[in-house]
mmCIF file of C-alpha atoms and ligand atoms in Angstrom:
data_model
loop_
_atom_site.group_PDB
_atom_site.id
_atom_site.type_symbol
_atom_site.label_atom_id
_atom_site.label_comp_id
_atom_site.label_asym_id
_atom_site.label_seq_id
_atom_site.Cartn_x
_atom_site.Cartn_y
_atom_site.Cartn_z
ATOM 1 C CA MET C 23 3.064 26.411 8.628
ATOM 2 C CA TYR C 24 4.461 23.223 7.322
ATOM 3 C CA SER C 25 7.914 22.683 6.020
ATOM 4 C CA TYR C 26 7.992 20.959 2.705
ATOM 5 C CA LEU C 27 10.949 19.475 1.006
ATOM 6 C CA VAL C 28 10.772 20.579 -2.585
ATOM 7 C CA ILE C 29 12.793 17.921 -4.298
ATOM 8 C CA LEU C 30 12.616 18.685 -7.945
ATOM 9 C CA GLY C 31 10.893 20.759 -10.562
ATOM 10 C CA ILE C 32 11.069 20.432 -14.299
ATOM 11 C CA PHE C 33 10.407 23.204 -16.731
ATOM 12 C CA LEU C 34 9.971 22.863 -20.428
ATOM 13 C CA SER C 35 8.531 24.901 -23.213
ATOM 14 C CA THR C 36 6.057 25.247 -26.081
ATOM 15 C CA ILE C 37 2.753 23.990 -27.436
ATOM 16 C CA GLY C 38 -0.163 22.365 -25.861
ATOM 17 C CA VAL C 39 -3.882 22.629 -26.067
ATOM 18 C CA PHE C 40 -4.904 19.598 -24.095
ATOM 19 C CA ALA C 41 -8.169 20.975 -22.979
ATOM 20 C CA GLY C 42 -10.063 18.141 -24.657
ATOM 21 C CA GLY C 43 -11.929 15.696 -22.401
ATOM 22 C CA SER C 44 -14.782 16.738 -20.222
ATOM 23 C CA SER C 45 -12.656 17.584 -17.322
ATOM 24 C CA GLN C 46 -10.174 20.348 -17.232
ATOM 25 C CA VAL C 47 -9.160 23.396 -19.202
ATOM 26 C CA VAL C 48 -5.591 24.517 -18.748
ATOM 27 C CA PRO C 49 -4.405 27.638 -20.568
ATOM 28 C CA GLU C 50 -2.181 26.735 -23.452
ATOM 29 C CA ASN C 51 0.371 29.446 -22.837
ATOM 30 C CA LYS C 52 1.738 28.046 -19.576
ATOM 31 C CA PRO C 53 3.205 24.732 -18.490
ATOM 32 C CA PHE C 54 0.897 22.185 -16.892
ATOM 33 C CA ALA C 55 1.843 22.172 -13.211
ATOM 34 C CA ILE C 56 1.718 19.106 -10.966
ATOM 35 C CA GLY C 57 2.177 19.044 -7.193
ATOM 36 C CA ILE C 58 2.903 15.636 -5.658
ATOM 37 C CA PHE C 59 1.749 15.575 -2.041
ATOM 38 C CA VAL C 60 3.526 12.760 -0.176
ATOM 39 C CA PRO C 61 1.818 11.999 3.139
ATOM 40 C CA GLY C 62 5.033 10.915 4.837
ATOM 41 C CA VAL C 63 8.385 10.724 3.051
ATOM 42 C CA VAL C 64 9.182 9.061 -0.236
ATOM 43 C CA GLU C 65 12.217 7.007 0.696
ATOM 44 C CA GLY C 66 11.489 3.571 2.127
ATOM 45 C CA SER C 67 7.762 3.529 1.273
ATOM 46 C CA PRO C 68 7.181 1.431 -1.851
ATOM 47 C CA THR C 69 3.769 2.960 -2.414
ATOM 48 C CA TYR C 70 5.115 6.541 -2.503
ATOM 49 C CA GLU C 71 8.177 5.602 -4.530
ATOM 50 C CA MET C 72 5.851 4.175 -7.169
ATOM 51 C CA MET C 73 3.601 7.249 -7.142
ATOM 52 C CA VAL C 74 6.569 9.544 -7.744
ATOM 53 C CA GLY C 75 8.066 7.184 -10.331
ATOM 54 C CA GLY C 76 4.798 7.076 -12.275
ATOM 55 C CA VAL C 77 4.327 10.845 -12.282
ATOM 56 C CA ARG C 78 7.937 11.355 -13.388
ATOM 57 C CA LYS C 79 7.466 8.998 -16.323
ATOM 58 C CA ALA C 80 4.313 10.822 -17.390
ATOM 59 C CA VAL C 81 6.118 14.157 -17.169
ATOM 60 C CA GLU C 82 8.995 12.778 -19.246
ATOM 61 C CA GLU C 83 6.637 11.445 -21.861
ATOM 62 C CA ALA C 84 4.578 14.632 -22.079
ATOM 63 C CA THR C 85 7.794 16.582 -22.286
ATOM 64 C CA ALA C 86 9.136 14.407 -25.061
ATOM 65 C CA SER C 87 5.965 15.036 -27.042
ATOM 66 C CA GLY C 88 6.367 18.773 -26.618
ATOM 67 C CA ARG C 89 3.880 19.482 -23.815
ATOM 68 C CA PRO C 90 5.446 21.718 -21.152
ATOM 69 C CA VAL C 91 5.081 20.322 -17.632
ATOM 70 C CA ASP C 92 6.388 21.425 -14.228
ATOM 71 C CA TYR C 93 6.247 19.239 -11.163
ATOM 72 C CA GLN C 94 7.239 19.510 -7.539
ATOM 73 C CA ILE C 95 7.316 16.971 -4.741
ATOM 74 C CA PHE C 96 6.109 17.984 -1.266
ATOM 75 C CA GLU C 97 6.939 15.647 1.567
ATOM 76 C CA ALA C 98 4.345 16.428 4.223
ATOM 77 C CA GLY C 99 6.125 14.361 6.898
ATOM 78 C CA PHE C 100 4.847 11.958 9.513
ATOM 79 C CA ASN C 101 2.708 14.301 11.588
ATOM 80 C CA GLN C 102 -0.685 13.347 10.211
ATOM 81 C CA ALA C 103 -2.413 16.141 12.134
ATOM 82 C CA GLU C 104 -0.654 18.616 9.817
ATOM 83 C CA TRP C 105 -1.721 16.997 6.548
ATOM 84 C CA PRO C 106 -5.091 18.791 6.139
ATOM 85 C CA SER C 107 -3.552 22.245 6.554
ATOM 86 C CA SER C 108 -0.561 21.325 4.392
ATOM 87 C CA MET C 109 -2.874 20.140 1.630
ATOM 88 C CA THR C 110 -5.051 23.243 2.047
ATOM 89 C CA SER C 111 -1.996 25.457 1.604
ATOM 90 C CA LEU C 112 -0.940 23.579 -1.486
ATOM 91 C CA ALA C 113 -4.372 24.028 -3.078
ATOM 92 C CA ALA C 114 -4.621 27.624 -1.850
ATOM 93 C CA SER C 115 -1.419 28.474 -3.685
ATOM 94 C CA GLY C 116 -3.374 27.966 -6.914
ATOM 95 C CA ALA C 117 -0.085 26.926 -8.448
ATOM 96 C CA TYR C 118 -1.041 23.391 -9.497
ATOM 97 C CA ASP C 119 -3.332 22.193 -12.241
ATOM 98 C CA LEU C 120 -3.242 18.755 -10.654
ATOM 99 C CA ILE C 121 -2.303 17.553 -7.178
ATOM 100 C CA VAL C 122 -1.358 13.868 -6.987
ATOM 101 C CA THR C 123 -1.340 12.022 -3.677
ATOM 102 C CA SER C 124 -1.665 8.519 -2.266
ATOM 103 C CA ASN C 125 -3.048 6.632 0.708
ATOM 104 C CA PRO C 126 -6.496 5.680 1.972
ATOM 105 C CA SER C 127 -6.733 8.622 4.373
ATOM 106 C CA MET C 128 -6.313 11.226 1.632
ATOM 107 C CA PRO C 129 -9.810 11.140 0.032
ATOM 108 C CA GLU C 130 -11.350 12.654 3.151
ATOM 109 C CA ILE C 131 -8.715 15.380 3.336
ATOM 110 C CA VAL C 132 -8.976 16.078 -0.376
ATOM 111 C CA GLN C 133 -12.777 16.219 -0.236
ATOM 112 C CA ALA C 134 -12.624 18.944 2.401
ATOM 113 C CA VAL C 135 -10.058 20.903 0.388
ATOM 114 C CA VAL C 136 -12.153 20.708 -2.782
ATOM 115 C CA GLY C 137 -14.978 22.229 -0.751
ATOM 116 C CA GLN C 138 -12.803 25.301 -0.216
ATOM 117 C CA PHE C 139 -11.060 25.365 -3.597
ATOM 118 C CA PRO C 140 -13.559 23.931 -6.060
ATOM 119 C CA ASN C 141 -11.321 24.398 -9.082
ATOM 120 C CA GLN C 142 -8.499 22.257 -7.759
ATOM 121 C CA HIS C 143 -8.152 18.842 -9.444
ATOM 122 C CA PHE C 144 -6.788 15.794 -7.662
ATOM 123 C CA LEU C 145 -5.548 12.324 -8.491
ATOM 124 C CA VAL C 146 -5.632 10.111 -5.401
ATOM 125 C CA LEU C 147 -3.951 6.710 -5.639
ATOM 126 C CA ASP C 148 -4.511 3.919 -3.104
ATOM 127 C CA GLY C 149 -7.717 5.634 -1.940
ATOM 128 C CA TYR C 150 -11.405 5.642 -2.836
ATOM 129 C CA LEU C 151 -13.855 8.487 -3.367
ATOM 130 C CA ALA C 152 -16.971 8.440 -5.541
ATOM 131 C CA ASP C 153 -18.860 11.281 -7.162
ATOM 132 C CA ASN C 154 -16.513 14.170 -6.717
ATOM 133 C CA PRO C 155 -16.096 15.785 -10.139
ATOM 134 C CA ARG C 156 -12.676 17.180 -9.260
ATOM 135 C CA VAL C 157 -11.203 13.972 -7.837
ATOM 136 C CA LYS C 158 -10.031 10.798 -9.584
ATOM 137 C CA THR C 159 -9.247 7.829 -7.333
ATOM 138 C CA ILE C 160 -7.513 4.569 -8.235
ATOM 139 C CA TYR C 161 -7.585 1.876 -5.596
ATOM 140 C CA PHE C 162 -5.857 -1.505 -5.598
ATOM 141 C CA ASN C 163 -7.760 -4.341 -3.991
ATOM 142 C CA GLN C 164 -5.863 -4.817 -0.745
ATOM 143 C CA TYR C 165 -7.857 -7.847 0.294
ATOM 144 C CA GLU C 166 -6.589 -9.608 -2.828
ATOM 145 C CA GLN C 167 -2.998 -8.452 -2.413
ATOM 146 C CA ALA C 168 -2.963 -9.551 1.233
ATOM 147 C CA PHE C 169 -4.631 -12.868 0.332
ATOM 148 C CA LEU C 170 -1.774 -13.633 -2.060
ATOM 149 C CA ALA C 171 0.786 -12.802 0.631
ATOM 150 C CA GLY C 172 -1.078 -14.987 3.129
ATOM 151 C CA TYR C 173 -1.273 -17.903 0.724
ATOM 152 C CA LEU C 174 2.467 -17.795 0.066
ATOM 153 C CA GLY C 175 3.157 -17.377 3.783
ATOM 154 C CA GLY C 176 0.952 -20.394 4.455
ATOM 155 C CA LEU C 177 2.917 -22.538 2.017
ATOM 156 C CA ILE C 178 6.230 -21.461 3.552
ATOM 157 C CA THR C 179 5.345 -21.834 7.245
ATOM 158 C CA ASN C 180 4.242 -25.401 6.617
ATOM 159 C CA PRO C 181 6.865 -27.478 8.470
ATOM 160 C CA THR C 182 7.312 -29.626 5.355
ATOM 161 C CA SER C 183 7.807 -26.658 2.985
ATOM 162 C CA GLY C 184 11.470 -27.503 2.543
ATOM 163 C CA LEU C 185 12.677 -24.084 3.686
ATOM 164 C CA SER C 186 15.409 -24.289 6.293
ATOM 165 C CA GLY C 187 13.996 -21.327 8.225
ATOM 166 C CA ALA C 188 10.503 -22.826 8.567
ATOM 167 C CA ASN C 189 9.872 -24.059 12.111
ATOM 168 C CA SER C 190 7.374 -26.538 13.495
ATOM 169 C CA SER C 191 4.685 -23.985 14.368
ATOM 170 C CA LYS C 192 2.128 -22.863 11.838
ATOM 171 C CA ARG C 193 2.371 -19.171 12.529
ATOM 172 C CA LEU C 194 2.771 -16.028 10.410
ATOM 173 C CA GLY C 195 3.417 -12.446 11.440
ATOM 174 C CA LEU C 196 1.948 -9.208 10.119
ATOM 175 C CA LEU C 197 3.655 -5.938 10.985
ATOM 176 C CA ALA C 198 1.612 -2.787 10.267
ATOM 177 C CA GLY C 199 2.837 0.798 10.474
ATOM 178 C CA GLN C 200 -0.444 1.754 12.076
ATOM 179 C CA GLU C 201 -4.014 0.536 12.302
ATOM 180 C CA TYR C 202 -6.405 2.090 9.781
ATOM 181 C CA PRO C 203 -9.623 0.870 8.187
ATOM 182 C CA VAL C 204 -7.938 -0.696 5.133
ATOM 183 C CA MET C 205 -5.461 -2.495 7.405
ATOM 184 C CA ASN C 206 -8.129 -3.776 9.790
ATOM 185 C CA ASP C 207 -10.893 -4.523 7.297
ATOM 186 C CA GLN C 208 -8.956 -5.660 4.219
ATOM 187 C CA ILE C 209 -5.256 -6.419 4.670
ATOM 188 C CA ARG C 210 -5.351 -8.259 7.974
ATOM 189 C CA PRO C 211 -8.414 -10.392 7.112
ATOM 190 C CA GLY C 212 -7.116 -11.004 3.569
ATOM 191 C CA PHE C 213 -3.758 -12.173 4.876
ATOM 192 C CA SER C 214 -5.417 -14.536 7.370
ATOM 193 C CA ALA C 215 -7.847 -15.855 4.769
ATOM 194 C CA GLY C 216 -4.995 -16.559 2.323
ATOM 195 C CA ALA C 217 -3.095 -18.487 4.984
ATOM 196 C CA SER C 218 -6.217 -20.399 6.002
ATOM 197 C CA ALA C 219 -6.810 -21.371 2.382
ATOM 198 C CA VAL C 220 -3.572 -23.368 2.670
ATOM 199 C CA ASP C 221 -4.172 -24.692 6.171
ATOM 200 C CA ALA C 222 -6.961 -23.656 8.533
ATOM 201 C CA ASP C 223 -4.683 -24.153 11.543
ATOM 202 C CA ILE C 224 -2.323 -21.321 10.624
ATOM 203 C CA GLU C 225 -2.377 -18.392 13.032
ATOM 204 C CA VAL C 226 -1.421 -14.780 12.380
ATOM 205 C CA ASP C 227 0.426 -12.687 14.953
ATOM 206 C CA PHE C 228 -0.531 -9.045 14.274
ATOM 207 C CA ARG C 229 1.676 -6.223 15.583
ATOM 208 C CA VAL C 230 1.517 -2.461 15.122
ATOM 209 C CA LEU C 231 4.605 -0.273 14.921
ATOM 210 C CA GLY C 232 2.773 2.988 15.634
ATOM 211 C CA ASN C 233 4.589 4.936 12.901
ATOM 212 C CA TRP C 234 6.008 4.497 9.410
ATOM 213 C CA TYR C 235 9.707 4.961 10.079
ATOM 214 C CA ASP C 236 11.101 3.323 13.218
ATOM 215 C CA GLY C 237 13.320 0.465 12.019
ATOM 216 C CA GLY C 238 14.686 -0.242 15.525
ATOM 217 C CA LYS C 239 11.252 -0.763 17.019
ATOM 218 C CA ALA C 240 10.151 -2.730 13.959
ATOM 219 C CA ALA C 241 13.114 -5.079 14.469
ATOM 220 C CA ASP C 242 12.143 -5.542 18.142
ATOM 221 C CA LEU C 243 8.556 -6.384 17.205
ATOM 222 C CA VAL C 244 9.640 -8.844 14.549
ATOM 223 C CA ARG C 245 12.102 -10.504 16.961
ATOM 224 C CA SER C 246 9.237 -10.902 19.369
ATOM 225 C CA MET C 247 7.010 -12.427 16.683
ATOM 226 C CA ILE C 248 9.798 -14.815 15.707
ATOM 227 C CA GLY C 249 10.204 -15.702 19.387
ATOM 228 C CA SER C 250 6.545 -16.751 19.443
ATOM 229 C CA GLY C 251 6.973 -18.987 16.422
ATOM 230 C CA ALA C 252 6.351 -16.776 13.368
ATOM 231 C CA ASP C 253 8.750 -17.804 10.614
ATOM 232 C CA VAL C 254 7.297 -15.566 7.880
ATOM 233 C CA VAL C 255 6.408 -11.913 8.455
ATOM 234 C CA LEU C 256 4.511 -9.672 6.070
ATOM 235 C CA THR C 257 5.802 -6.161 6.686
ATOM 236 C CA ILE C 258 3.815 -3.044 5.752
ATOM 237 C CA ALA C 259 5.596 -0.389 7.741
ATOM 238 C CA GLY C 260 7.311 2.061 5.349
ATOM 239 C CA GLY C 261 10.823 2.856 6.584
ATOM 240 C CA GLY C 262 10.257 0.338 9.403
ATOM 241 C CA ASN C 263 10.420 -2.493 6.855
ATOM 242 C CA GLN C 264 14.215 -2.416 6.977
ATOM 243 C CA GLY C 265 14.094 -3.361 10.671
ATOM 244 C CA ALA C 266 11.819 -6.282 9.841
ATOM 245 C CA ILE C 267 14.392 -7.554 7.346
ATOM 246 C CA SER C 268 17.300 -7.282 9.754
ATOM 247 C CA ALA C 269 15.441 -9.137 12.528
ATOM 248 C CA ALA C 270 14.419 -11.921 10.142
ATOM 249 C CA ALA C 271 17.919 -12.138 8.644
ATOM 250 C CA GLU C 272 19.441 -12.509 12.142
ATOM 251 C CA ALA C 273 17.062 -15.362 12.927
ATOM 252 C CA GLY C 274 17.198 -17.035 9.504
ATOM 253 C CA THR C 275 13.447 -16.543 8.985
ATOM 254 C CA TYR C 276 11.557 -14.803 6.191
ATOM 255 C CA VAL C 277 9.871 -11.586 5.152
ATOM 256 C CA ILE C 278 7.198 -11.075 2.525
ATOM 257 C CA TRP C 279 7.451 -7.675 0.845
ATOM 258 C CA TYR C 280 4.308 -5.788 -0.142
ATOM 259 C CA ASP C 281 3.341 -3.360 -2.944
ATOM 260 C CA ALA C 282 6.632 -3.476 -4.909
ATOM 261 C CA SER C 283 9.460 -5.894 -5.532
ATOM 262 C CA GLY C 284 11.755 -6.062 -2.506
ATOM 263 C CA TYR C 285 13.934 -9.165 -2.983
ATOM 264 C CA THR C 286 17.132 -7.179 -3.362
ATOM 265 C CA TYR C 287 16.721 -5.547 0.071
ATOM 266 C CA GLY C 288 17.406 -8.921 1.691
ATOM 267 C CA PRO C 289 18.198 -11.777 -0.693
ATOM 268 C CA GLY C 290 17.219 -15.054 0.944
ATOM 269 C CA THR C 291 15.284 -13.184 3.633
ATOM 270 C CA VAL C 292 12.741 -11.397 1.464
ATOM 271 C CA ILE C 293 11.175 -14.544 0.089
ATOM 272 C CA GLY C 294 8.259 -13.109 -1.863
ATOM 273 C CA SER C 295 7.002 -9.787 -3.210
ATOM 274 C CA THR C 296 3.354 -9.065 -3.891
ATOM 275 C CA LEU C 297 2.755 -6.158 -6.221
ATOM 276 C CA VAL C 298 0.378 -3.354 -6.935
ATOM 277 C CA LEU C 299 0.970 -1.663 -10.256
ATOM 278 C CA GLN C 300 0.716 1.773 -8.714
ATOM 279 C CA GLU C 301 3.572 3.122 -10.824
ATOM 280 C CA GLN C 302 1.928 2.150 -14.102
ATOM 281 C CA PHE C 303 -1.465 3.475 -13.083
ATOM 282 C CA ALA C 304 0.046 6.698 -11.692
ATOM 283 C CA TYR C 305 1.830 7.144 -15.002
ATOM 284 C CA ARG C 306 -1.241 6.538 -17.100
ATOM 285 C CA ALA C 307 -3.610 8.694 -15.067
ATOM 286 C CA THR C 308 -1.117 11.559 -14.775
ATOM 287 C CA LEU C 309 -0.586 11.546 -18.509
ATOM 288 C CA GLN C 310 -4.347 11.660 -18.999
ATOM 289 C CA GLY C 311 -4.499 14.523 -16.492
ATOM 290 C CA ILE C 312 -1.914 16.451 -18.500
ATOM 291 C CA GLN C 313 -3.781 15.716 -21.730
ATOM 292 C CA GLY C 314 -7.152 16.737 -20.276
ATOM 293 C CA THR C 315 -8.712 13.296 -20.637
ATOM 294 C CA LEU C 316 -8.674 12.010 -17.060
ATOM 295 C CA ASP C 317 -12.166 10.929 -15.961
ATOM 296 C CA TYR C 318 -12.477 12.812 -12.696
ATOM 297 C CA GLY C 319 -15.380 11.656 -10.541
ATOM 298 C CA VAL C 320 -15.037 8.032 -11.638
ATOM 299 C CA PRO C 321 -13.372 5.880 -8.979
ATOM 300 C CA GLU C 322 -11.618 2.667 -9.940
ATOM 301 C CA ILE C 323 -11.009 -0.447 -7.851
ATOM 302 C CA LEU C 324 -8.537 -2.795 -9.518
ATOM 303 C CA GLY C 325 -7.374 -6.285 -8.643
ATOM 304 C CA ILE C 326 -5.652 -9.425 -9.865
ATOM 305 C CA SER C 327 -7.957 -9.969 -12.842
ATOM 306 C CA ASP C 328 -7.243 -6.396 -14.004
ATOM 307 C CA GLY C 329 -3.527 -7.085 -13.915
ATOM 308 C CA ALA C 330 -3.217 -4.386 -11.243
ATOM 309 C CA VAL C 331 -2.388 -6.667 -8.301
ATOM 310 C CA GLY C 332 0.214 -9.364 -8.761
ATOM 311 C CA PHE C 333 3.429 -10.980 -7.687
ATOM 312 C CA ASP C 334 7.061 -10.695 -8.772
ATOM 313 C CA PHE C 335 7.824 -14.136 -10.179
ATOM 314 C CA GLU C 336 10.556 -12.727 -12.419
ATOM 315 C CA SER C 337 13.350 -11.683 -10.064
ATOM 316 C CA PRO C 338 16.040 -14.364 -9.855
ATOM 317 C CA GLU C 339 15.799 -14.489 -6.035
ATOM 318 C CA TYR C 340 12.317 -15.968 -6.342
ATOM 319 C CA ARG C 341 13.683 -19.111 -8.039
ATOM 320 C CA THR C 342 16.885 -19.231 -6.050
ATOM 321 C CA PHE C 343 15.390 -19.197 -2.582
ATOM 322 C CA LEU C 344 11.952 -20.805 -2.857
ATOM 323 C CA PRO C 345 11.845 -24.601 -3.221
ATOM 324 C CA PRO C 346 10.142 -25.938 -6.368
ATOM 325 C CA GLY C 347 7.262 -27.506 -4.420
ATOM 326 C CA VAL C 348 6.287 -24.146 -2.908
ATOM 327 C CA ARG C 349 6.716 -22.369 -6.229
ATOM 328 C CA ASP C 350 4.598 -24.898 -8.101
ATOM 329 C CA SER C 351 1.718 -24.663 -5.628
ATOM 330 C CA PHE C 352 1.858 -20.878 -5.529
ATOM 331 C CA GLU C 353 2.108 -20.466 -9.292
ATOM 332 C CA LEU C 354 -0.817 -22.821 -9.844
ATOM 333 C CA PHE C 355 -2.886 -20.866 -7.335
ATOM 334 C CA PHE C 356 -1.992 -17.549 -8.980
ATOM 335 C CA GLU C 357 -2.650 -18.887 -12.467
ATOM 336 C CA GLU C 358 -6.092 -20.141 -11.445
ATOM 337 C CA LEU C 359 -6.930 -16.761 -9.926
ATOM 338 C CA SER C 360 -5.722 -14.844 -12.957
ATOM 339 C CA THR C 361 -7.746 -16.928 -15.390
ATOM 340 C CA GLY C 362 -10.827 -16.917 -13.181
ATOM 341 C CA GLN C 363 -10.766 -20.722 -12.660
ATOM 342 C CA LYS C 364 -10.448 -20.041 -8.968
ATOM 343 C CA LYS C 365 -12.155 -17.140 -7.232
ATOM 344 C CA PHE C 366 -12.429 -15.775 -3.773
ATOM 345 C CA GLU C 367 -14.806 -13.033 -2.802
ATOM 346 C CA SER C 368 -13.411 -9.807 -1.439
ATOM 347 C CA PRO C 369 -15.556 -8.300 1.303
ATOM 348 C CA ASN C 370 -17.170 -4.949 0.475
ATOM 349 C CA LEU C 371 -14.147 -2.731 0.270
ATOM 350 C CA PHE C 372 -15.846 0.665 0.636
HETATM 351 N N1 LIG U 10 2.579 3.162 3.725
HETATM 352 C C1 LIG U 10 3.892 3.356 3.598
HETATM 353 O O1 LIG U 10 4.588 2.531 2.983
HETATM 354 N N2 LIG U 10 4.502 4.462 4.141
HETATM 355 C C2 LIG U 10 3.818 5.401 4.827
HETATM 356 O O2 LIG U 10 4.411 6.384 5.292
HETATM 357 C C3 LIG U 10 2.408 5.213 4.974
HETATM 358 N N3 LIG U 10 1.646 6.106 5.671
HETATM 359 C C4 LIG U 10 0.310 5.881 5.800
HETATM 360 C C5 LIG U 10 -0.475 6.783 6.517
HETATM 361 C C6 LIG U 10 -1.841 6.596 6.663
HETATM 362 C C7 LIG U 10 -2.667 7.571 7.444
HETATM 363 C C8 LIG U 10 -2.457 5.475 6.058
HETATM 364 C C9 LIG U 10 -3.931 5.255 6.187
HETATM 365 C C10 LIG U 10 -1.686 4.572 5.359
HETATM 366 C C11 LIG U 10 -0.306 4.755 5.224
HETATM 367 N N4 LIG U 10 0.482 3.846 4.528
HETATM 368 C C12 LIG U 10 1.828 4.065 4.394
HETATM 369 C C13 LIG U 10 -0.080 2.592 4.018
HETATM 370 C C14 LIG U 10 -0.352 2.606 2.523
HETATM 371 O O3 LIG U 10 -1.312 3.600 2.252
HETATM 372 C C15 LIG U 10 -0.907 1.264 2.063
HETATM 373 O O4 LIG U 10 -2.047 0.881 2.794
HETATM 374 C C16 LIG U 10 0.131 0.196 2.198
HETATM 375 O O5 LIG U 10 1.289 0.591 1.510
HETATM 376 C C17 LIG U 10 -0.364 -1.137 1.621
HETATM 377 O O6 LIG U 10 -0.607 -1.036 0.245
#
């Protein structure tokens, strides 16, 4: 069996017929129960922190409006071989009206579990699955997010960018927790394409950590990338991201943060933060799940033009540490993308 860390449950009382919608009928005399299945651990992974944050907000809001809701967080840990049986056990318990999870490997696991427990409903963020009437997926266009990161990286690595940590070589780094289809087919090519849109001569040094937690090894890999000329590293490595920051801080080079705002983890080192609005979409979909109006079976893929992929221009570190020339070029690029004046095609995502 698996060992779960049950972090928190909330119990409230009274009302609630939210059996509307086409999707789900939950008896009105018991609280709506949500299980959050975290494939890994919450702390250090922006994507999971946002999932949990969004569900919590939805629970708070439902609660405030008098709808009783319970939720529990299950951290399934880093042994991916255990995830299918852990998820099966969670569904088998029959305790949850909705199981919420996140990452591109979960649709396959969830699909198999629905085969065994056809009444279980799922919300899968950061994953894609069509035509399963028990499963809602919301996916953020990772080619677009990575393209933005690559474009900013391209502006910074330019030897004339005005950043003191930019060296003479036109080279970026990408650190991945592991290789997986979204990394290989969307993030890595999107990052390279974004950099090339600034300057076709820019190269990307791609390294794989092999897990989502080892900060020491992440620091070693980033030191090695810096040694080969990378002055900006995009890090997508969960808990390993902290190691990327320390290596870059030591060397006076830069990190681009991904998924959420990360400037405060390393002011002056974390030089940009691309965003997916996973928290907002988790909130909205969970609330709809509680209210019985979530459109299960209808997958969504959202990007920059939907306001679901973006960049944190607001944090003060952005202005403090990026020279005006870089900011102007990047903001113009982003503006043109947002308004549709400029477009780039994403490859077929799924
Ligand atoms: N991202 C994290 O930040 N932390 C993780 O622990 C994590 N584990 C993952 C496990 C698998 C099997 C896969 C396919 C992806 C994982 N990701 C993780 C990456 C995450 O889903 C997403 O692609 C990135 O956060 C970029 O948006």
